[in-house]
mmCIF file of C-alpha atoms and ligand atoms in Angstrom:
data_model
loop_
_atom_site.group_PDB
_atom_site.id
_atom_site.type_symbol
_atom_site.label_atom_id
_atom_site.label_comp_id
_atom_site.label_asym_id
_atom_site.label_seq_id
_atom_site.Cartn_x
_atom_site.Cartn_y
_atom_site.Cartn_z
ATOM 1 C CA UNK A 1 65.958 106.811 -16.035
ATOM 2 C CA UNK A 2 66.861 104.820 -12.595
ATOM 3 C CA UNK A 3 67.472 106.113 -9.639
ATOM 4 C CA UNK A 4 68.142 104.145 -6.642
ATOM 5 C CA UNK A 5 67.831 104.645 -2.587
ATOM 6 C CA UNK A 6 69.911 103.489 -0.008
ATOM 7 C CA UNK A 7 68.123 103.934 3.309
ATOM 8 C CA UNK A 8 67.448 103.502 6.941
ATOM 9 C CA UNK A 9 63.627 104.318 6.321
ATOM 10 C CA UNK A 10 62.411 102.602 2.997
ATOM 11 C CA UNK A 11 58.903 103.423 3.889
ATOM 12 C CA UNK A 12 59.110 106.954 3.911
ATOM 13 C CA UNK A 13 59.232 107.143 -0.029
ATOM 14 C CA UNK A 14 56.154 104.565 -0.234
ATOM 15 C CA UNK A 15 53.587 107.288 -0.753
ATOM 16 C CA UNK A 16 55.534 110.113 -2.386
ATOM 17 C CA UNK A 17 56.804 107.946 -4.981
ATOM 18 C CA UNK A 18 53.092 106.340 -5.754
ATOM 19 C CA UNK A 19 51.355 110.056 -5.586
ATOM 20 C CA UNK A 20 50.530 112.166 -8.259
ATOM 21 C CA UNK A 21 53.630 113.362 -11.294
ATOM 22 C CA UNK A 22 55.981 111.192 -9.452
ATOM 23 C CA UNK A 23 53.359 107.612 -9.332
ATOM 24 C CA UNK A 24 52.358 108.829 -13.177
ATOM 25 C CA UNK A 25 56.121 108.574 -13.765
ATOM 26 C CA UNK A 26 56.881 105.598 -12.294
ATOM 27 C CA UNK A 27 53.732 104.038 -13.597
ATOM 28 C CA UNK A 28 54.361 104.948 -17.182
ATOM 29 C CA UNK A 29 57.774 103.211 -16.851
ATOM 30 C CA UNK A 30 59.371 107.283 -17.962
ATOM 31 C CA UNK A 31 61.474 106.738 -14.071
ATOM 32 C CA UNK A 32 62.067 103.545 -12.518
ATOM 33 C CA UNK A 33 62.982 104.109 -8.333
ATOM 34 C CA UNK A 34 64.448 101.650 -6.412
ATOM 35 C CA UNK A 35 64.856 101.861 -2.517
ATOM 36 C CA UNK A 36 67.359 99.852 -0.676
ATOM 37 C CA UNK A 37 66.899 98.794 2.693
ATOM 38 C CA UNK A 38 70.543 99.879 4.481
ATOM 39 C CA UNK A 39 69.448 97.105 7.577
ATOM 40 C CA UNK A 40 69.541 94.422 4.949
ATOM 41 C CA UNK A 41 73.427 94.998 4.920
ATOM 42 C CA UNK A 42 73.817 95.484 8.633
ATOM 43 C CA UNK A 43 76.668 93.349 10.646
ATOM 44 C CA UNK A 44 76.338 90.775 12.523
ATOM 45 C CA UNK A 45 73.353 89.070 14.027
ATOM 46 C CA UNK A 46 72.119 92.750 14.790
ATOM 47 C CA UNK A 47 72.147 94.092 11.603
ATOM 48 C CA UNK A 48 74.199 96.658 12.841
ATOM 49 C CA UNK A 49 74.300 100.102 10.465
ATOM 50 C CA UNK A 50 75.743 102.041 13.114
ATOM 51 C CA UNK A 51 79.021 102.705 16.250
ATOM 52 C CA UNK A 52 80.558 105.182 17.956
ATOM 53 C CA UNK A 53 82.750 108.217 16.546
ATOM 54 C CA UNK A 54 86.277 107.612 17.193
ATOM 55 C CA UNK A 55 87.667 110.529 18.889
ATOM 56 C CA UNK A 56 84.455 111.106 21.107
ATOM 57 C CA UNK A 57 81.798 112.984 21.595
ATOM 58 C CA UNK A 58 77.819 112.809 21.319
ATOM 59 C CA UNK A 59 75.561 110.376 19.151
ATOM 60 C CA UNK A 60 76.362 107.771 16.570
ATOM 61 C CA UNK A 61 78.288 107.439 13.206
ATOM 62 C CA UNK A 62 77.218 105.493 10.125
ATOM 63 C CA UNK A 63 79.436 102.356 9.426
ATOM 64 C CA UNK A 64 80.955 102.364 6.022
ATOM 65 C CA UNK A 65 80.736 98.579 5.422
ATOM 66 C CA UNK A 66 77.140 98.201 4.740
ATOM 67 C CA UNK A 67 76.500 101.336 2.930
ATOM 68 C CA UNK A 68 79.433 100.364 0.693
ATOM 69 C CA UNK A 69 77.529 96.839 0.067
ATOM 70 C CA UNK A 70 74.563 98.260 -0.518
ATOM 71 C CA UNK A 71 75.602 100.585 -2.742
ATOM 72 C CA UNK A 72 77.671 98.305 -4.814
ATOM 73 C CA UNK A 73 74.495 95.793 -4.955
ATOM 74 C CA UNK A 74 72.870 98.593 -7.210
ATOM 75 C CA UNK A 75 75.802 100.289 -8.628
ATOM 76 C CA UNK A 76 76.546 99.501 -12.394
ATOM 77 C CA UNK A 77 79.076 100.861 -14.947
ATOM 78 C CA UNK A 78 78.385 104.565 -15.280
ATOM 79 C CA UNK A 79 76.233 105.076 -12.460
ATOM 80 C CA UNK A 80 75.932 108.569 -10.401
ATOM 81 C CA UNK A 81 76.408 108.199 -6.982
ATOM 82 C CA UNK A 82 75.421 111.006 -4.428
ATOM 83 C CA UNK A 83 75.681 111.794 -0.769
ATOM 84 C CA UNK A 84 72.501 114.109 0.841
ATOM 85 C CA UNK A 85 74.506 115.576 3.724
ATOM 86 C CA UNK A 86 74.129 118.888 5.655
ATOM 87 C CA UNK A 87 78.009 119.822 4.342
ATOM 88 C CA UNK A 88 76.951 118.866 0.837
ATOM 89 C CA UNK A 89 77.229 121.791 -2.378
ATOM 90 C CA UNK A 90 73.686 123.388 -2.655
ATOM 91 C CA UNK A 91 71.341 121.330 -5.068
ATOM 92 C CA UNK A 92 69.709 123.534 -7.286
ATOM 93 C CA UNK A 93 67.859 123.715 -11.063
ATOM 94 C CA UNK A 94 71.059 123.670 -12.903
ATOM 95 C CA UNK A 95 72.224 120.299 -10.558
ATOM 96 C CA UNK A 96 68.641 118.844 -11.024
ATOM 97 C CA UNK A 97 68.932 119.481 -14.830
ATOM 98 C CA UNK A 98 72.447 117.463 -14.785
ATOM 99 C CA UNK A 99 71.181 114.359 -12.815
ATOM 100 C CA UNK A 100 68.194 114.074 -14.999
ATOM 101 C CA UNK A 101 70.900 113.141 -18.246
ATOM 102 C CA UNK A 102 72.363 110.548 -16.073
ATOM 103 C CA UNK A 103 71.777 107.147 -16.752
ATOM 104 C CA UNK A 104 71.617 106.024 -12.956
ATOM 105 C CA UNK A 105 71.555 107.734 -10.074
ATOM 106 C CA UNK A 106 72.139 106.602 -6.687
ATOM 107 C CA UNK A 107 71.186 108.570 -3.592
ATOM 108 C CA UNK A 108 73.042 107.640 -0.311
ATOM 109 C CA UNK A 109 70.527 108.925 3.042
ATOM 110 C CA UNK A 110 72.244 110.062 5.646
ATOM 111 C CA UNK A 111 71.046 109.439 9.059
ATOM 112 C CA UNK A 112 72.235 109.872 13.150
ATOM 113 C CA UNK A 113 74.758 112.244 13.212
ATOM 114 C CA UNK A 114 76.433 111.432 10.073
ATOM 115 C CA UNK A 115 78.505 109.248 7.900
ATOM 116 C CA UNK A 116 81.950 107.756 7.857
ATOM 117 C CA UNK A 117 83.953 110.173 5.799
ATOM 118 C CA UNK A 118 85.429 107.118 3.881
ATOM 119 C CA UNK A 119 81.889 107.521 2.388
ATOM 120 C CA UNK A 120 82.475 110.627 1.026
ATOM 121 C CA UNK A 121 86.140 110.395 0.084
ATOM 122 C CA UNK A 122 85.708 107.027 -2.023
ATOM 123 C CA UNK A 123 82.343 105.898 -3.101
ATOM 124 C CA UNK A 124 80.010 108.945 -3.693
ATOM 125 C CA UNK A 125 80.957 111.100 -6.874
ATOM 126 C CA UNK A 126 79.243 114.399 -5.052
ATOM 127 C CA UNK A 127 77.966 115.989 -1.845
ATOM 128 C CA UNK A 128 74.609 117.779 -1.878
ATOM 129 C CA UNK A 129 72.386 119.371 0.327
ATOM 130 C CA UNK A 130 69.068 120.767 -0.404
ATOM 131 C CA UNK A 131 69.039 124.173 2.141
ATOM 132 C CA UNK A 132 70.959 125.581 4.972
ATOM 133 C CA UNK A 133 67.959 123.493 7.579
ATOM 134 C CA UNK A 134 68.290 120.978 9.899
ATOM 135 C CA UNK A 135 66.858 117.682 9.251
ATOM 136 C CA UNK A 136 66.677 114.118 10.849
ATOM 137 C CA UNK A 137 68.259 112.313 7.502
ATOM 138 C CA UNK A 138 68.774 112.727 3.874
ATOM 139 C CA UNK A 139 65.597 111.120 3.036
ATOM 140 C CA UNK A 140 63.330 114.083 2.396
ATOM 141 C CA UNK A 141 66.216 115.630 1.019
ATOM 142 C CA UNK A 142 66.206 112.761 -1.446
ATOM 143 C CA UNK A 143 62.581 112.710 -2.513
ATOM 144 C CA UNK A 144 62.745 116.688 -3.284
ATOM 145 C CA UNK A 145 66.410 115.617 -5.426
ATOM 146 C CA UNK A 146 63.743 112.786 -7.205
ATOM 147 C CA UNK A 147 60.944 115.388 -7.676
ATOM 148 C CA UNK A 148 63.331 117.840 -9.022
ATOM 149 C CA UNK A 149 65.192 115.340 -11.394
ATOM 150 C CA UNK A 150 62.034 113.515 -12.426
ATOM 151 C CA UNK A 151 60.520 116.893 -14.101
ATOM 152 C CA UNK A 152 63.914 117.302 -16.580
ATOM 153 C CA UNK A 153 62.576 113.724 -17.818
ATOM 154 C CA UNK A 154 61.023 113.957 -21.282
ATOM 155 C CA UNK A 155 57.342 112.667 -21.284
ATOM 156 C CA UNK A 156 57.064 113.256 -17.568
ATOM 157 C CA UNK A 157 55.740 116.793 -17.717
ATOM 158 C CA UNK A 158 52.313 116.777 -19.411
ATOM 159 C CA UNK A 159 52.943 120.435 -21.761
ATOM 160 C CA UNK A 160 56.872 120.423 -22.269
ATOM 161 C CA UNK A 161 56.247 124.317 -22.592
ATOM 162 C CA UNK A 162 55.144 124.637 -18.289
ATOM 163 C CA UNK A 163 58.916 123.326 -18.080
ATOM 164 C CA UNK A 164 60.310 126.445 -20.014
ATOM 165 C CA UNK A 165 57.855 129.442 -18.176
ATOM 166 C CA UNK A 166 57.875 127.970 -14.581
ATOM 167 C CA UNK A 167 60.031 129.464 -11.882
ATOM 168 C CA UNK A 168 64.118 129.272 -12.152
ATOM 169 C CA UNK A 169 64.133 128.170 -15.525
ATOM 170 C CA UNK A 170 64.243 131.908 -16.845
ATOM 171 C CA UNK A 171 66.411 132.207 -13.370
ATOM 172 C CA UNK A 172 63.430 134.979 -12.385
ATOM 173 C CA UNK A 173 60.174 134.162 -9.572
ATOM 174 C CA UNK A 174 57.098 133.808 -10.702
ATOM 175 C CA UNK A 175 54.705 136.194 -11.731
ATOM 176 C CA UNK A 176 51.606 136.216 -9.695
ATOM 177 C CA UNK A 177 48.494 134.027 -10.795
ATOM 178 C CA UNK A 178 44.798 134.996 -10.498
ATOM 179 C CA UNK A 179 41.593 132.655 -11.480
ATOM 180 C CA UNK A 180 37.777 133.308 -10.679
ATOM 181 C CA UNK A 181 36.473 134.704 -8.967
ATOM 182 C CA UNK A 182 37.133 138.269 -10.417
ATOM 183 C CA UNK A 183 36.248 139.515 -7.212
ATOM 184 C CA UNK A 184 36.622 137.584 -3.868
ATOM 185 C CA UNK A 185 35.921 139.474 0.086
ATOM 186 C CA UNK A 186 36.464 142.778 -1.990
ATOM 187 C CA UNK A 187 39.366 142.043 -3.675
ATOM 188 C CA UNK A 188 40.282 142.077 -7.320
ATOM 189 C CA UNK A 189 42.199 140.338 -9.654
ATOM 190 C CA UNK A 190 44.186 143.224 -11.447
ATOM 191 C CA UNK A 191 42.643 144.559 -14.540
ATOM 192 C CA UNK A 192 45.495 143.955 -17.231
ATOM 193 C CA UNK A 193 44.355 140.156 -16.949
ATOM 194 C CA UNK A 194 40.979 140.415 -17.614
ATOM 195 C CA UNK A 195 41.399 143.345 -20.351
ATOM 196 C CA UNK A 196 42.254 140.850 -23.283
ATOM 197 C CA UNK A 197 45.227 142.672 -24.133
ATOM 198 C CA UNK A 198 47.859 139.804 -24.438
ATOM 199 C CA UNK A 199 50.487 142.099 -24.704
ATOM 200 C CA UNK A 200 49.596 143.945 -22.258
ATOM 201 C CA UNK A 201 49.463 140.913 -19.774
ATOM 202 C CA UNK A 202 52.821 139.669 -20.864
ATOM 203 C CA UNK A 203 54.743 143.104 -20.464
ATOM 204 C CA UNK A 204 52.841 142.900 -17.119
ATOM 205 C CA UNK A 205 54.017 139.372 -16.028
ATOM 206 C CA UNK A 206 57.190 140.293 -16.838
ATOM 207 C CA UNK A 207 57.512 143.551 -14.530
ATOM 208 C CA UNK A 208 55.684 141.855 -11.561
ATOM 209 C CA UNK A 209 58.537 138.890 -11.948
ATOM 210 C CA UNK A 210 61.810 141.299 -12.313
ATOM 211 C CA UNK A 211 60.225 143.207 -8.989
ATOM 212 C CA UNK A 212 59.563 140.201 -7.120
ATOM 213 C CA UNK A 213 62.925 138.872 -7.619
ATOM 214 C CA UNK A 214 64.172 142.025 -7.004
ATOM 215 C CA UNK A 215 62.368 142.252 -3.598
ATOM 216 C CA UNK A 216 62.987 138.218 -2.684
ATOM 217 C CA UNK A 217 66.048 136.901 -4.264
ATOM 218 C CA UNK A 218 68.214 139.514 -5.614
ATOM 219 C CA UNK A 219 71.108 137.015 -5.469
ATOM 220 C CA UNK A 220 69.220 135.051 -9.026
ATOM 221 C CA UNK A 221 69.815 138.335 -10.459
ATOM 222 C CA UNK A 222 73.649 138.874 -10.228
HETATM 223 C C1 JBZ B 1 70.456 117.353 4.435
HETATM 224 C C2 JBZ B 1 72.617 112.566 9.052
HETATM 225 O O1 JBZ B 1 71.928 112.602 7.885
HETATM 226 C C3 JBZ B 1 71.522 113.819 7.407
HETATM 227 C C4 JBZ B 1 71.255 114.877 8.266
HETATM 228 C C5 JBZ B 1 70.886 116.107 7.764
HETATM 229 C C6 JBZ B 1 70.763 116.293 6.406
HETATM 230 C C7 JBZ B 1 71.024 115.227 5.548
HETATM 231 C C8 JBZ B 1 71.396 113.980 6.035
HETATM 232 S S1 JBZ B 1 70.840 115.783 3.916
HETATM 233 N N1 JBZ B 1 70.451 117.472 5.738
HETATM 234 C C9 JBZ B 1 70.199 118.448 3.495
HETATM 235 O O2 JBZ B 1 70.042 118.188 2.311
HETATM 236 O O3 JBZ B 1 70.185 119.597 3.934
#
């Protein structure tokens, strides 16, 4: 699949996006990323990206002519365009699942204290934003969007099967994990997983995820 970036800071997905599943991704031609530099559209002789809110008040607003260019520079027939903003619908496994059957994908980055609303109203298809936390732009909140997606892409994940078991996909936490030492400062690595009793360790996994979902995030239960 493609996904492409439209951004303030195109440098800040240089190392992500060449480090570890993500690089083996890209490398192996399974996800093709593209990052747009929003400056490149600026106006004027300033490259300005940027101006004042009408109506007042503190920082700056996002201009809609040169996200609009740079978006339609990458956008093609069928393409999936979204907005990371703080006011955006919460991304989550289900949302990650959906952008990974889209052909293209195009991630807008907000930055300074937002965007023009025209933005929102008539070039993005969606609003999302990754947790109720402040950050500085939508980048990071991109790259997590790209990490999530890039997992839902066959090939990408080495065993198909981790996809299945891990966390969210059976809408429960994960069970707790345990490797050698079987003892380390005094403290042991409970006995069901070294007994051999396979049964044993699944009913076991099983409990330990219900009550730790139970404890954490009773809200995945309901
Ligand atoms: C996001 C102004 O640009 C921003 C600022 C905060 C922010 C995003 C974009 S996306 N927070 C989130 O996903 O929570």
């Amino acid at each position: 699949m493609k996904i492409d970036v439209v951004t303030l800071f195109p440098e800040i997905f240089d190392v992500p996006l060449r480090t570890s599943l993500l690089g083996r991704a890209i490398e192996t031609d399974l996800l093709d990323v593209g990052v747009t530099n929003l400056r490149d559209f600026g106006l004027g002789t300033h490259r300005s990206v940027d101006d004042e809110p009408y109506g007042g008040g503190a920082g700056m607003v996002m201009r809609p002519e040169p996200v609009f260019s740079a978006v339609e520079s990458v956008k093609k027939e069928g393409s999936h365009v979204v907005l990371l903003s703080p006011r955006g619908a919460l991304f989550d496994h289900a949302k990650a699942k959906g952008f990974a059957s889209a052909e293209h994908l195009v991630l807008i980055c907000g930055r300074y204290e937002g965007i023009d609303e025209r933005v929102a109203l008539h070039l993005a298809d969606e609003e999302i934003s990754i947790g109720d936390f402040v950050l500085s732009g939508g980048e990071v909140a991109a790259l997590c969007v790209i990490e999530a997606v890039s997992r839902f892409i066959p090939g990408v994940l080495g065993n198909e099967a981790s996809l299945a078991s891990e966390s969210h996909a059976a809408g429960l936490l994960e069970y707790p994990q345990y490797t050698r030492p079987a003892e380390f400062r005094g403290w042991s690595v409970p006995g069901v997983l070294t007994s051999g009793d396979h049964g044993a360790v699944d009913e076991w996994r099983r409990d330990r995820s219900e009550q730790i979902t139970r404890e954490r995030r009773p809200d995945l239960l309901s």
